[in-house]
Amino acid sequence: MLSRIARPAAATGAGALRRGIATSAQNNAKVAVLGASGGIGQPLSLLLKNSPLVSKLSLYDIAHTPGVAADLSHIETKANVKGFMGPQQLPECLKGCNVVVIPAGVPRKPGMTRDDLFNTNASIVATLTSACAKHCPEAMICIISNPVNSTIPITSEVFKKHGVYNPKKIFGVTTLDIVRANTFVAELKGLDPAQVSVPVIGGHAGKTIIPLISQCTPKVDFPHDQLIKLTGRIQEAGTEVVQAKAGAGSATLSMAYAGARFVFSLLNAINGKEGVIECAFVRSDETESPYFSTPLLLGKNGIEKNLGIGKITSFEQQMVADAMSELKASVKKGEEFAKSFK
């Protein structure tokens, strides 16, 4: 079962925001949020501040970070919060980090695809990850900035340029797709979403999002027409939120929850907790796409083992096949951008 935010650490699955009650005494992680003043960054930073797994929380953005840091610093949890603003302060923000989470960038507006964000967000991610490669090359890098199908290849190429590339430590955070799949399946079946676990593989945009309902825990069955509708809703759930917000942004609160869930899973694994599994978009040999999301066993050094796709239905196999051309094009676009980025 995939790990979740805020359950006592002995368990996996969803829960409330106490997930950092880990058994390890090593709860002294330094975590940086790059883009901490934004719509995702602020609630994500709040969730991280609330966790005993985090002892130092570094918040970076190009504006407003001193205020966000001051506000969060008044919360009665142990994490020491510092705000950093502007490129000159970025090196100090990153120094000694165990995990860096990057939600920086512009959000989607109605009518936009994630790929429409490329021109702006690609440069932001390349700049920030270049700083990470220089100032915290051993940190786990968690990319939220869209389009993830391209920003992860960008991150990899940037780290290669600096000679510090480790594919086991670079993650595209696709956790929101899993969170949504769990929620939507639970709604349809009258289940507690905290007890539902649906692996979602592939990428993090449209038809590259491939929910493996056949591998759901507990086992569920849907008529084919309902399965098609459910799959489509999971794939387009981000657009559902963009349209509902009517130009006021994209999924920020649910993305912050999902991002925090992934970071807590990483921190628990770093602390020696065994059996921590999350899906993420990573360098992969599982398919013909050089990057692909599958369930990953996490460990002290990042990816301990790629658990692969597993047994899937013919319907799911077709979704994987249908996603390939878009996935490979998005990866290539990211790689080519990174190679020309100065």
mmCIF file of C-alpha atoms in Angstrom:
data_model
loop_
_atom_site.group_PDB
_atom_site.id
_atom_site.type_symbol
_atom_site.label_atom_id
_atom_site.label_comp_id
_atom_site.label_asym_id
_atom_site.label_seq_id
_atom_site.Cartn_x
_atom_site.Cartn_y
_atom_site.Cartn_z
ATOM 1 C CA MET A 1 0.000 0.000 0.000
ATOM 2 C CA LEU A 2 1.242 3.468 -0.806
ATOM 3 C CA SER A 3 2.327 5.607 2.098
ATOM 4 C CA ARG A 4 0.289 8.644 3.102
ATOM 5 C CA ILE A 5 0.454 11.908 4.948
ATOM 6 C CA ALA A 6 -0.077 11.921 8.551
ATOM 7 C CA ARG A 7 -0.661 8.566 9.909
ATOM 8 C CA PRO A 8 1.369 7.303 12.785
ATOM 9 C CA ALA A 9 4.481 6.106 11.078
ATOM 10 C CA ALA A 10 3.922 2.471 11.910
ATOM 11 C CA ALA A 11 1.128 2.416 9.345
ATOM 12 C CA THR A 12 0.769 3.162 5.681
ATOM 13 C CA GLY A 13 -2.342 4.654 4.156
ATOM 14 C CA ALA A 14 -3.995 8.056 4.535
ATOM 15 C CA GLY A 15 -4.787 9.894 7.714
ATOM 16 C CA ALA A 16 -4.521 13.280 9.313
ATOM 17 C CA LEU A 17 -1.555 15.582 9.599
ATOM 18 C CA ARG A 18 0.403 13.820 12.276
ATOM 19 C CA ARG A 19 2.394 11.712 9.838
ATOM 20 C CA GLY A 20 5.691 12.573 11.111
ATOM 21 C CA ILE A 21 5.314 10.632 14.360
ATOM 22 C CA ALA A 22 8.178 8.433 13.254
ATOM 23 C CA THR A 23 9.916 5.912 15.438
ATOM 24 C CA SER A 24 13.390 7.081 14.427
ATOM 25 C CA ALA A 25 15.478 9.428 16.518
ATOM 26 C CA GLN A 26 16.887 10.919 13.309
ATOM 27 C CA ASN A 27 14.053 13.417 12.869
ATOM 28 C CA ASN A 28 16.411 16.284 12.149
ATOM 29 C CA ALA A 29 15.921 16.858 8.430
ATOM 30 C CA LYS A 30 16.455 20.172 6.700
ATOM 31 C CA VAL A 31 13.847 20.703 4.001
ATOM 32 C CA ALA A 32 13.738 23.594 1.526
ATOM 33 C CA VAL A 33 10.658 24.772 -0.365
ATOM 34 C CA LEU A 34 11.513 26.764 -3.497
ATOM 35 C CA GLY A 35 8.484 28.795 -4.474
ATOM 36 C CA ALA A 36 7.314 29.003 -0.862
ATOM 37 C CA SER A 37 5.202 32.160 -1.261
ATOM 38 C CA GLY A 38 2.951 30.735 -3.966
ATOM 39 C CA GLY A 39 -0.387 28.994 -4.001
ATOM 40 C CA ILE A 40 1.142 25.566 -3.435
ATOM 41 C CA GLY A 41 4.215 26.731 -1.547
ATOM 42 C CA GLN A 42 2.397 28.320 1.390
ATOM 43 C CA PRO A 43 0.095 25.424 2.348
ATOM 44 C CA LEU A 44 2.912 22.948 1.626
ATOM 45 C CA SER A 45 5.202 24.858 3.979
ATOM 46 C CA LEU A 46 2.461 24.841 6.631
ATOM 47 C CA LEU A 47 2.144 21.061 6.411
ATOM 48 C CA LEU A 48 5.917 20.604 6.589
ATOM 49 C CA LYS A 49 6.131 22.933 9.608
ATOM 50 C CA ASN A 50 3.535 20.743 11.305
ATOM 51 C CA SER A 51 5.675 17.600 11.054
ATOM 52 C CA PRO A 52 8.153 16.444 13.703
ATOM 53 C CA LEU A 53 10.175 14.881 10.860
ATOM 54 C CA VAL A 54 11.351 18.379 9.897
ATOM 55 C CA SER A 55 13.773 20.269 12.144
ATOM 56 C CA LYS A 56 14.796 23.034 9.713
ATOM 57 C CA LEU A 57 12.482 24.527 7.112
ATOM 58 C CA SER A 58 14.042 26.871 4.540
ATOM 59 C CA LEU A 59 11.597 28.896 2.483
ATOM 60 C CA TYR A 60 12.686 30.551 -0.770
ATOM 61 C CA ASP A 61 10.930 32.744 -3.290
ATOM 62 C CA ILE A 62 11.505 35.926 -5.255
ATOM 63 C CA ALA A 63 9.020 37.850 -3.068
ATOM 64 C CA HIS A 64 7.148 37.740 0.264
ATOM 65 C CA THR A 65 9.172 34.935 1.897
ATOM 66 C CA PRO A 66 10.155 36.910 5.014
ATOM 67 C CA GLY A 67 6.464 37.358 5.818
ATOM 68 C CA VAL A 68 5.548 33.731 5.146
ATOM 69 C CA ALA A 69 8.479 32.589 7.307
ATOM 70 C CA ALA A 70 7.594 34.955 10.140
ATOM 71 C CA ASP A 71 3.980 33.758 10.098
ATOM 72 C CA LEU A 72 4.907 30.052 10.121
ATOM 73 C CA SER A 73 7.603 30.550 12.761
ATOM 74 C CA HIS A 74 4.929 31.303 15.381
ATOM 75 C CA ILE A 75 3.481 27.784 15.111
ATOM 76 C CA GLU A 76 4.180 25.620 18.171
ATOM 77 C CA THR A 77 6.155 22.885 16.438
ATOM 78 C CA LYS A 78 9.890 22.242 16.552
ATOM 79 C CA ALA A 79 10.871 23.083 12.964
ATOM 80 C CA ASN A 80 12.999 26.205 12.775
ATOM 81 C CA VAL A 81 11.773 28.348 9.887
ATOM 82 C CA LYS A 82 13.885 30.765 7.863
ATOM 83 C CA GLY A 83 12.888 32.802 4.843
ATOM 84 C CA PHE A 84 15.173 33.594 1.917
ATOM 85 C CA MET A 85 14.340 36.020 -0.879
ATOM 86 C CA GLY A 86 16.026 36.519 -4.223
ATOM 87 C CA PRO A 87 18.861 34.713 -6.040
ATOM 88 C CA GLN A 88 21.597 36.061 -3.754
ATOM 89 C CA GLN A 89 20.067 34.257 -0.753
ATOM 90 C CA LEU A 90 19.384 30.960 -2.537
ATOM 91 C CA PRO A 91 22.785 29.327 -1.785
ATOM 92 C CA GLU A 92 22.320 29.806 1.976
ATOM 93 C CA CYS A 93 18.765 28.467 1.735
ATOM 94 C CA LEU A 94 20.005 25.244 0.114
ATOM 95 C CA LYS A 95 23.105 24.637 2.213
ATOM 96 C CA GLY A 96 22.853 21.332 4.094
ATOM 97 C CA CYS A 97 19.415 20.375 2.771
ATOM 98 C CA ASN A 98 18.283 16.760 2.865
ATOM 99 C CA VAL A 99 15.205 17.348 0.706
ATOM 100 C CA VAL A 100 14.335 20.170 -1.690
ATOM 101 C CA VAL A 101 10.747 20.567 -2.930
ATOM 102 C CA ILE A 102 10.123 22.803 -5.927
ATOM 103 C CA PRO A 103 6.558 24.035 -6.546
ATOM 104 C CA ALA A 104 7.826 27.307 -8.118
ATOM 105 C CA GLY A 105 6.328 28.531 -11.360
ATOM 106 C CA VAL A 106 3.111 29.827 -12.869
ATOM 107 C CA PRO A 107 -0.212 27.961 -12.445
ATOM 108 C CA ARG A 108 -2.561 26.858 -15.173
ATOM 109 C CA LYS A 109 -5.507 29.004 -16.190
ATOM 110 C CA PRO A 110 -8.695 27.836 -17.957
ATOM 111 C CA GLY A 111 -7.951 26.613 -21.469
ATOM 112 C CA MET A 112 -4.284 25.934 -20.722
ATOM 113 C CA THR A 113 -2.629 22.548 -20.757
ATOM 114 C CA ARG A 114 0.303 21.752 -18.472
ATOM 115 C CA ASP A 115 2.509 21.929 -21.558
ATOM 116 C CA ASP A 116 1.462 25.559 -22.081
ATOM 117 C CA LEU A 117 3.403 26.317 -18.894
ATOM 118 C CA PHE A 118 6.625 25.030 -20.422
ATOM 119 C CA ASN A 119 8.300 28.236 -21.577
ATOM 120 C CA THR A 120 8.008 29.968 -18.201
ATOM 121 C CA ASN A 121 8.410 27.045 -15.835
ATOM 122 C CA ALA A 122 11.237 25.325 -17.724
ATOM 123 C CA SER A 123 13.546 28.291 -17.119
ATOM 124 C CA ILE A 124 12.515 28.551 -13.462
ATOM 125 C CA VAL A 125 13.163 24.847 -12.835
ATOM 126 C CA ALA A 126 16.487 24.897 -14.700
ATOM 127 C CA THR A 127 17.677 27.894 -12.676
ATOM 128 C CA LEU A 128 16.606 26.479 -9.314
ATOM 129 C CA THR A 129 17.903 22.962 -9.932
ATOM 130 C CA SER A 130 21.225 24.378 -11.111
ATOM 131 C CA ALA A 131 21.509 26.039 -7.695
ATOM 132 C CA CYS A 132 20.617 22.721 -6.037
ATOM 133 C CA ALA A 133 23.330 20.924 -8.025
ATOM 134 C CA LYS A 134 25.868 23.502 -6.814
ATOM 135 C CA HIS A 135 24.832 23.914 -3.190
ATOM 136 C CA CYS A 136 23.135 20.645 -2.110
ATOM 137 C CA PRO A 137 24.092 18.002 -4.693
ATOM 138 C CA GLU A 138 23.281 15.117 -2.323
ATOM 139 C CA ALA A 139 19.730 16.271 -1.518
ATOM 140 C CA MET A 140 16.578 14.506 -2.677
ATOM 141 C CA ILE A 141 14.988 16.737 -5.329
ATOM 142 C CA CYS A 142 11.185 16.715 -5.565
ATOM 143 C CA ILE A 143 9.748 18.574 -8.557
ATOM 144 C CA ILE A 144 6.126 19.738 -8.453
ATOM 145 C CA SER A 145 6.458 22.456 -11.132
ATOM 146 C CA ASN A 146 4.583 21.527 -14.302
ATOM 147 C CA PRO A 147 4.888 20.137 -16.900
ATOM 148 C CA VAL A 148 6.478 17.387 -14.764
ATOM 149 C CA ASN A 149 6.859 15.185 -17.866
ATOM 150 C CA SER A 150 9.422 17.765 -19.068
ATOM 151 C CA THR A 151 10.715 19.377 -15.858
ATOM 152 C CA ILE A 152 12.140 16.079 -14.565
ATOM 153 C CA PRO A 153 14.242 15.524 -17.717
ATOM 154 C CA ILE A 154 15.352 19.176 -17.369
ATOM 155 C CA THR A 155 16.412 18.547 -13.769
ATOM 156 C CA SER A 156 18.330 15.403 -14.742
ATOM 157 C CA GLU A 157 20.197 17.166 -17.543
ATOM 158 C CA VAL A 158 21.076 20.093 -15.265
ATOM 159 C CA PHE A 159 22.527 17.718 -12.658
ATOM 160 C CA LYS A 160 24.465 15.904 -15.398
ATOM 161 C CA LYS A 161 25.971 19.234 -16.530
ATOM 162 C CA HIS A 162 27.257 19.786 -12.990
ATOM 163 C CA GLY A 163 28.611 16.219 -12.754
ATOM 164 C CA VAL A 164 26.436 15.295 -9.745
ATOM 165 C CA TYR A 165 23.583 13.363 -11.365
ATOM 166 C CA ASN A 166 22.034 10.581 -9.296
ATOM 167 C CA PRO A 167 18.781 9.257 -10.806
ATOM 168 C CA LYS A 168 17.828 7.696 -7.463
ATOM 169 C CA LYS A 169 17.393 11.148 -5.932
ATOM 170 C CA ILE A 170 15.338 13.058 -8.536
ATOM 171 C CA PHE A 171 11.553 12.700 -8.323
ATOM 172 C CA GLY A 172 8.630 14.108 -10.239
ATOM 173 C CA VAL A 173 5.854 14.364 -7.663
ATOM 174 C CA THR A 174 2.809 12.660 -9.199
ATOM 175 C CA THR A 175 1.277 11.862 -5.804
ATOM 176 C CA LEU A 176 -1.790 14.022 -6.448
ATOM 177 C CA ASP A 177 -2.874 11.578 -9.161
ATOM 178 C CA ILE A 178 -2.805 8.766 -6.587
ATOM 179 C CA VAL A 179 -4.602 10.888 -3.995
ATOM 180 C CA ARG A 180 -7.333 11.704 -6.518
ATOM 181 C CA ALA A 181 -7.660 8.098 -7.678
ATOM 182 C CA ASN A 182 -8.021 6.917 -4.077
ATOM 183 C CA THR A 183 -10.650 9.568 -3.367
ATOM 184 C CA PHE A 184 -12.723 8.983 -6.501
ATOM 185 C CA VAL A 185 -12.703 5.181 -6.132
ATOM 186 C CA ALA A 186 -13.683 5.507 -2.470
ATOM 187 C CA GLU A 187 -16.584 7.822 -3.380
ATOM 188 C CA LEU A 188 -17.932 5.390 -5.966
ATOM 189 C CA LYS A 189 -17.619 2.348 -3.684
ATOM 190 C CA GLY A 190 -18.618 3.947 -0.387
ATOM 191 C CA LEU A 191 -15.199 3.259 1.146
ATOM 192 C CA ASP A 192 -12.974 5.211 3.501
ATOM 193 C CA PRO A 193 -10.448 6.897 1.157
ATOM 194 C CA ALA A 194 -7.788 6.404 3.830
ATOM 195 C CA GLN A 195 -8.061 2.670 3.236
ATOM 196 C CA VAL A 196 -7.915 2.804 -0.594
ATOM 197 C CA SER A 197 -4.663 2.572 -2.537
ATOM 198 C CA VAL A 198 -4.570 2.911 -6.325
ATOM 199 C CA PRO A 199 -1.173 2.919 -8.093
ATOM 200 C CA VAL A 200 -1.021 5.509 -10.868
ATOM 201 C CA ILE A 201 1.747 5.047 -13.420
ATOM 202 C CA GLY A 202 2.989 6.811 -16.558
ATOM 203 C CA GLY A 203 3.309 10.574 -16.456
ATOM 204 C CA HIS A 204 1.557 13.605 -15.004
ATOM 205 C CA ALA A 205 -0.561 15.054 -17.807
ATOM 206 C CA GLY A 206 -3.778 13.959 -19.496
ATOM 207 C CA LYS A 207 -3.632 10.544 -21.095
ATOM 208 C CA THR A 208 -0.133 9.867 -19.687
ATOM 209 C CA ILE A 209 -1.820 9.527 -16.255
ATOM 210 C CA ILE A 210 -2.604 5.797 -16.029
ATOM 211 C CA PRO A 211 -4.533 4.649 -12.949
ATOM 212 C CA LEU A 212 -4.185 0.906 -12.344
ATOM 213 C CA ILE A 213 -7.635 0.219 -10.942
ATOM 214 C CA SER A 214 -6.951 -3.512 -11.348
ATOM 215 C CA GLN A 215 -4.232 -3.218 -8.672
ATOM 216 C CA CYS A 216 -6.391 -1.256 -6.233
ATOM 217 C CA THR A 217 -6.332 -2.249 -2.575
ATOM 218 C CA PRO A 218 -8.947 -3.324 -1.571
ATOM 219 C CA LYS A 219 -9.910 -5.012 -4.831
ATOM 220 C CA VAL A 220 -12.673 -3.182 -6.681
ATOM 221 C CA ASP A 221 -14.544 -3.845 -9.900
ATOM 222 C CA PHE A 222 -16.334 -1.433 -12.214
ATOM 223 C CA PRO A 223 -18.401 -1.978 -15.368
ATOM 224 C CA HIS A 224 -16.333 -0.983 -18.409
ATOM 225 C CA ASP A 225 -18.286 2.210 -19.138
ATOM 226 C CA GLN A 226 -17.889 3.353 -15.511
ATOM 227 C CA LEU A 227 -14.185 2.442 -15.598
ATOM 228 C CA ILE A 228 -13.668 4.615 -18.686
ATOM 229 C CA LYS A 229 -15.490 7.521 -17.016
ATOM 230 C CA LEU A 230 -13.528 7.105 -13.756
ATOM 231 C CA THR A 231 -10.209 6.937 -15.613
ATOM 232 C CA GLY A 232 -11.076 10.071 -17.559
ATOM 233 C CA ARG A 233 -11.975 11.934 -14.376
ATOM 234 C CA ILE A 234 -8.643 10.990 -12.754
ATOM 235 C CA GLN A 235 -6.765 12.092 -15.875
ATOM 236 C CA GLU A 236 -8.569 15.431 -16.129
ATOM 237 C CA ALA A 237 -9.053 16.162 -12.422
ATOM 238 C CA GLY A 238 -6.588 19.041 -12.561
ATOM 239 C CA THR A 239 -8.665 20.677 -15.296
ATOM 240 C CA GLU A 240 -11.761 20.149 -13.124
ATOM 241 C CA VAL A 241 -10.150 22.321 -10.425
ATOM 242 C CA VAL A 242 -8.806 24.920 -12.887
ATOM 243 C CA GLN A 243 -12.291 25.374 -14.324
ATOM 244 C CA ALA A 244 -13.947 25.474 -10.889
ATOM 245 C CA LYS A 245 -11.514 28.200 -9.771
ATOM 246 C CA ALA A 246 -12.470 30.156 -12.911
ATOM 247 C CA GLY A 247 -9.130 31.802 -13.540
ATOM 248 C CA ALA A 248 -8.100 32.103 -9.886
ATOM 249 C CA GLY A 249 -5.512 29.326 -10.097
ATOM 250 C CA SER A 250 -5.105 25.588 -10.268
ATOM 251 C CA ALA A 251 -5.006 22.776 -7.702
ATOM 252 C CA THR A 252 -3.009 24.218 -4.813
ATOM 253 C CA LEU A 253 -4.388 22.798 -1.564
ATOM 254 C CA SER A 254 -4.694 19.192 -2.741
ATOM 255 C CA MET A 255 -1.270 19.513 -4.422
ATOM 256 C CA ALA A 256 0.236 20.807 -1.176
ATOM 257 C CA TYR A 257 -1.247 17.801 0.651
ATOM 258 C CA ALA A 258 0.120 15.409 -1.963
ATOM 259 C CA GLY A 259 3.531 17.077 -1.974
ATOM 260 C CA ALA A 260 3.757 16.875 1.811
ATOM 261 C CA ARG A 261 2.710 13.231 1.729
ATOM 262 C CA PHE A 262 5.559 12.450 -0.670
ATOM 263 C CA VAL A 263 8.125 14.399 1.368
ATOM 264 C CA PHE A 264 7.067 12.636 4.582
ATOM 265 C CA SER A 265 7.438 9.267 2.854
ATOM 266 C CA LEU A 266 10.946 10.243 1.708
ATOM 267 C CA LEU A 267 11.915 11.441 5.190
ATOM 268 C CA ASN A 268 10.615 8.273 6.811
ATOM 269 C CA ALA A 269 12.636 6.211 4.338
ATOM 270 C CA ILE A 270 15.748 8.343 4.959
ATOM 271 C CA ASN A 271 15.225 7.705 8.672
ATOM 272 C CA GLY A 272 15.350 3.954 8.078
ATOM 273 C CA LYS A 273 11.662 3.096 7.962
ATOM 274 C CA GLU A 274 11.199 0.006 5.790
ATOM 275 C CA GLY A 275 8.520 -0.729 3.223
ATOM 276 C CA VAL A 276 7.853 2.885 2.192
ATOM 277 C CA ILE A 277 6.371 2.860 -1.302
ATOM 278 C CA GLU A 278 5.312 5.825 -3.450
ATOM 279 C CA CYS A 279 4.779 6.343 -7.166
ATOM 280 C CA ALA A 280 6.890 9.073 -8.795
ATOM 281 C CA PHE A 281 8.034 10.120 -12.272
ATOM 282 C CA VAL A 282 11.683 9.060 -12.471
ATOM 283 C CA ARG A 283 14.422 7.827 -14.824
ATOM 284 C CA SER A 284 13.225 4.376 -15.766
ATOM 285 C CA ASP A 285 13.876 1.341 -17.926
ATOM 286 C CA GLU A 286 10.356 -0.040 -17.437
ATOM 287 C CA THR A 287 9.056 1.128 -20.831
ATOM 288 C CA GLU A 288 10.379 2.675 -24.037
ATOM 289 C CA SER A 289 9.992 6.097 -22.406
ATOM 290 C CA PRO A 290 13.217 7.006 -20.569
ATOM 291 C CA TYR A 291 11.158 8.478 -17.732
ATOM 292 C CA PHE A 292 8.085 6.782 -16.290
ATOM 293 C CA SER A 293 6.177 6.712 -13.019
ATOM 294 C CA THR A 294 5.780 3.391 -11.202
ATOM 295 C CA PRO A 295 5.633 2.323 -7.547
ATOM 296 C CA LEU A 296 9.065 2.832 -5.961
ATOM 297 C CA LEU A 297 10.487 1.331 -2.792
ATOM 298 C CA LEU A 298 12.169 4.256 -1.051
ATOM 299 C CA GLY A 299 15.264 3.965 1.123
ATOM 300 C CA LYS A 300 17.970 6.009 2.821
ATOM 301 C CA ASN A 301 19.528 6.948 -0.518
ATOM 302 C CA GLY A 302 16.363 7.589 -2.498
ATOM 303 C CA ILE A 303 15.037 4.889 -4.816
ATOM 304 C CA GLU A 304 15.934 1.511 -3.348
ATOM 305 C CA LYS A 305 14.022 -0.477 -5.969
ATOM 306 C CA ASN A 306 11.745 0.289 -8.896
ATOM 307 C CA LEU A 307 8.830 -2.093 -8.375
ATOM 308 C CA GLY A 308 7.737 -1.818 -12.001
ATOM 309 C CA ILE A 309 4.322 -1.946 -13.587
ATOM 310 C CA GLY A 310 3.249 -5.416 -12.452
ATOM 311 C CA LYS A 311 0.347 -7.362 -13.889
ATOM 312 C CA ILE A 312 -2.156 -5.140 -15.680
ATOM 313 C CA THR A 313 -5.290 -5.591 -17.773
ATOM 314 C CA SER A 314 -5.538 -5.227 -21.547
ATOM 315 C CA PHE A 315 -7.351 -1.897 -20.992
ATOM 316 C CA GLU A 316 -4.427 -0.638 -18.900
ATOM 317 C CA GLN A 317 -1.877 -2.023 -21.367
ATOM 318 C CA GLN A 318 -3.565 -0.010 -24.115
ATOM 319 C CA MET A 319 -3.355 3.151 -21.989
ATOM 320 C CA VAL A 320 0.387 2.599 -21.558
ATOM 321 C CA ALA A 321 0.792 2.165 -25.326
ATOM 322 C CA ASP A 322 -1.327 5.257 -26.042
ATOM 323 C CA ALA A 323 0.757 7.386 -23.650
ATOM 324 C CA MET A 324 4.140 6.583 -25.187
ATOM 325 C CA SER A 325 4.328 9.105 -28.013
ATOM 326 C CA GLU A 326 3.273 12.032 -25.801
ATOM 327 C CA LEU A 327 5.580 10.957 -22.967
ATOM 328 C CA LYS A 328 8.623 10.587 -25.215
ATOM 329 C CA ALA A 329 7.924 13.945 -26.897
ATOM 330 C CA SER A 330 7.637 15.711 -23.517
ATOM 331 C CA VAL A 331 10.856 14.097 -22.289
ATOM 332 C CA LYS A 332 12.707 15.080 -25.468
ATOM 333 C CA LYS A 333 11.418 18.649 -25.216
ATOM 334 C CA GLY A 334 12.763 18.907 -21.658
ATOM 335 C CA GLU A 335 16.139 17.391 -22.531
ATOM 336 C CA GLU A 336 16.621 19.681 -25.529
ATOM 337 C CA PHE A 337 15.706 22.743 -23.474
ATOM 338 C CA ALA A 338 18.211 21.811 -20.745
ATOM 339 C CA LYS A 339 21.011 21.246 -23.237
ATOM 340 C CA SER A 340 20.590 24.758 -24.648
ATOM 341 C CA PHE A 341 19.978 26.444 -21.266
ATOM 342 C CA LYS A 342 22.792 28.721 -20.117
#
